[in-house]
């Protein structure tokens, strides 16, 4: 029986999530070294689906501690990927920050906690990435915040409380 392998460059978004989950699980169980994980991750995040899938998993899974620990080899590979990583992490920071306000209003403490965790992970990552990319992207977001929203087509704009909280979260990156 032939073992089926997935070409990372052709992985779908869902496959990228599942691949990331498997690798992070193996890393968490000390079955995969930081360096090997970083090399694999770097290959995966070269594609749009890989980038989105990796961060969708690694930011949101409460049991994945990779982005909490941020091993040097992983940070190095994230830095190598440059602006694409910065852009997706900032987008996740913006969305998760806005959702903290929504979940707070709805008194959904579990979802609020998950969004807070994602937000904190994003800030930690942004603190170790290329300052020029981060600053440029944040300035662009701040200038365009009134036009952004929490829907795919930006039809539902962030309200004033969400925008203020997003600004607070962004200023917290420098801490």
Coordinates of C-alpha atoms in Angstrom, one line a residue:
X1 CA 0.0 0.0 0.0
X2 CA 1.4 3.4 -1.0
X3 CA 1.5 6.1 1.6
X4 CA -0.3 9.2 0.5
X5 CA 1.7 12.4 1.0
X6 CA 0.5 16.0 0.5
X7 CA 2.5 18.5 -1.5
X8 CA 2.8 21.5 0.8
X9 CA 2.6 23.9 -2.1
X10 CA -0.7 22.4 -3.2
X11 CA -2.2 22.0 0.3
X12 CA -5.7 23.4 0.8
X13 CA -6.6 25.7 3.7
X14 CA -8.1 22.7 5.6
X15 CA -5.1 20.5 4.8
X16 CA -2.8 23.2 6.1
X17 CA -4.7 23.4 9.3
X18 CA -4.5 19.6 9.8
X19 CA -0.8 19.5 8.9
X20 CA -0.1 22.3 11.4
X21 CA -2.1 20.5 14.1
X22 CA -0.1 17.3 13.5
X23 CA 3.2 19.1 13.6
X24 CA 2.4 21.1 16.6
X25 CA 1.2 18.0 18.4
X26 CA 4.4 16.2 17.5
X27 CA 6.5 19.2 18.7
X28 CA 4.5 19.4 22.0
X29 CA 5.2 15.7 22.6
X30 CA 8.9 16.1 21.9
X31 CA 8.7 14.0 18.8
X32 CA 9.8 16.8 16.5
X33 CA 12.6 19.3 17.2
X34 CA 12.1 23.0 17.1
X35 CA 14.4 23.2 14.1
X36 CA 12.6 20.6 12.1
X37 CA 9.2 22.1 12.9
X38 CA 10.5 25.6 11.9
X39 CA 11.8 24.2 8.6
X40 CA 8.5 22.5 7.8
X41 CA 6.5 25.5 8.9
X42 CA 8.6 27.7 6.6
X43 CA 7.8 25.5 3.6
X44 CA 4.1 25.5 4.5
X45 CA 3.6 29.2 4.9
X46 CA 5.2 30.0 1.6
X47 CA 1.7 29.6 0.1
X48 CA -1.5 31.6 0.9
X49 CA -3.4 28.5 2.0
X50 CA -0.4 27.3 4.1
X51 CA 0.0 30.7 5.7
X52 CA -3.7 31.1 6.6
X53 CA -4.0 27.5 7.7
X54 CA -0.9 27.6 9.9
X55 CA -2.0 30.7 11.7
X56 CA -5.7 29.7 11.9
X57 CA -4.5 26.6 13.9
X58 CA -1.6 27.9 15.8
X59 CA -3.3 31.1 17.0
X60 CA -6.6 29.6 17.9
X61 CA -5.9 26.2 19.4
X62 CA -5.6 26.6 23.2
X63 CA -3.5 23.5 23.5
X64 CA -0.9 24.6 21.0
X65 CA 1.8 26.4 22.9
X66 CA 4.2 27.0 19.9
X67 CA 3.3 30.7 19.6
X68 CA 3.4 31.2 23.3
X69 CA 6.9 29.9 23.6
X70 CA 8.1 31.2 20.2
X71 CA 11.3 29.2 19.9
X72 CA 14.2 31.0 18.2
X73 CA 14.2 28.8 15.1
X74 CA 10.4 29.5 14.6
X75 CA 10.9 33.2 15.1
X76 CA 13.8 33.2 12.6
X77 CA 11.6 31.5 9.9
X78 CA 8.7 33.9 10.6
X79 CA 11.1 36.8 10.2
X80 CA 12.3 35.3 6.9
X81 CA 8.8 35.3 5.5
X82 CA 8.6 39.0 6.1
X83 CA 5.5 41.1 5.3
X84 CA 3.1 38.2 4.6
X85 CA 3.5 37.0 8.2
X86 CA 3.2 40.6 9.5
X87 CA 0.0 41.2 7.5
X88 CA -1.8 38.1 8.6
X89 CA -0.8 38.4 12.2
X90 CA -2.0 42.1 12.3
X91 CA -5.3 41.1 10.7
X92 CA -5.7 38.4 13.3
X93 CA -4.9 40.9 16.1
X94 CA -7.5 43.4 14.7
X95 CA -10.2 40.7 14.3
X96 CA -9.6 39.1 17.7
X97 CA -9.5 42.5 19.4
X98 CA -12.8 43.4 17.9
X99 CA -14.3 40.1 18.9
X100 CA -13.2 40.6 22.5
X101 CA -15.6 43.5 22.7
X102 CA -18.4 41.5 21.0
X103 CA -18.0 38.5 23.3
X104 CA -17.9 40.8 26.3
X105 CA -21.2 42.4 25.3
X106 CA -22.7 39.0 24.8
X107 CA -21.3 37.9 28.2
X108 CA -19.7 34.9 26.4
X109 CA -16.7 34.4 28.7
X110 CA -15.3 31.3 26.9
X111 CA -15.2 33.0 23.5
X112 CA -13.9 36.2 25.0
X113 CA -11.0 34.2 26.6
X114 CA -10.2 32.5 23.3
X115 CA -10.1 35.9 21.5
X116 CA -7.9 37.3 24.3
X117 CA -5.5 34.4 23.9
X118 CA -5.3 34.9 20.1
X119 CA -4.8 38.7 20.6
X120 CA -2.0 38.1 23.1
X121 CA -0.3 35.6 20.8
X122 CA -0.5 38.1 17.9
X123 CA 1.1 40.8 20.0
X124 CA 3.9 38.5 21.1
X125 CA 4.7 37.6 17.5
X126 CA 4.6 41.2 16.3
X127 CA 7.1 42.2 19.0
X128 CA 9.7 39.9 17.5
X129 CA 9.1 40.5 13.8
X130 CA 10.7 43.2 11.5
X131 CA 9.9 46.5 13.1
X132 CA 9.7 48.3 9.7
X133 CA 7.1 45.9 8.3
X134 CA 5.1 46.0 11.6
X135 CA 5.2 49.8 11.8
X136 CA 4.3 50.3 8.2
X137 CA 1.4 47.8 8.3
X138 CA 0.1 49.2 11.6
X139 CA 0.1 52.7 10.3
X140 CA -1.8 51.6 7.3
X141 CA -4.4 49.9 9.5
X142 CA -4.7 52.9 11.8
X143 CA -5.3 55.2 8.8
X144 CA -7.9 52.8 7.4
X145 CA -9.6 51.7 10.6
X146 CA -12.8 53.6 9.9
X147 CA -13.2 51.6 6.6
X148 CA -12.5 48.2 8.1
X149 CA -15.1 45.9 9.6
X150 CA -15.7 42.5 11.0
X151 CA -17.2 40.9 7.9
X152 CA -15.5 39.5 4.8
X153 CA -16.6 42.5 2.7
X154 CA -16.2 45.0 5.5
X155 CA -20.0 45.8 5.3
X156 CA -20.3 45.7 9.1
X157 CA -17.9 48.3 10.3
X158 CA -16.2 48.3 13.7
X159 CA -18.0 50.5 16.2
X160 CA -16.3 53.2 18.2
X161 CA -15.6 51.0 21.2
X162 CA -14.1 48.3 19.0
X163 CA -11.9 50.9 17.3
X164 CA -10.7 52.3 20.6
X165 CA -9.9 48.8 21.9
X166 CA -8.1 47.9 18.6
X167 CA -5.9 51.1 19.0
X168 CA -5.2 50.1 22.6
X169 CA -4.1 46.6 21.6
X170 CA -1.9 48.0 18.8
X171 CA -0.2 50.5 21.2
X172 CA 0.4 47.5 23.6
X173 CA 2.7 45.9 21.0
X174 CA 5.4 48.4 21.9
X175 CA 5.3 47.3 25.6

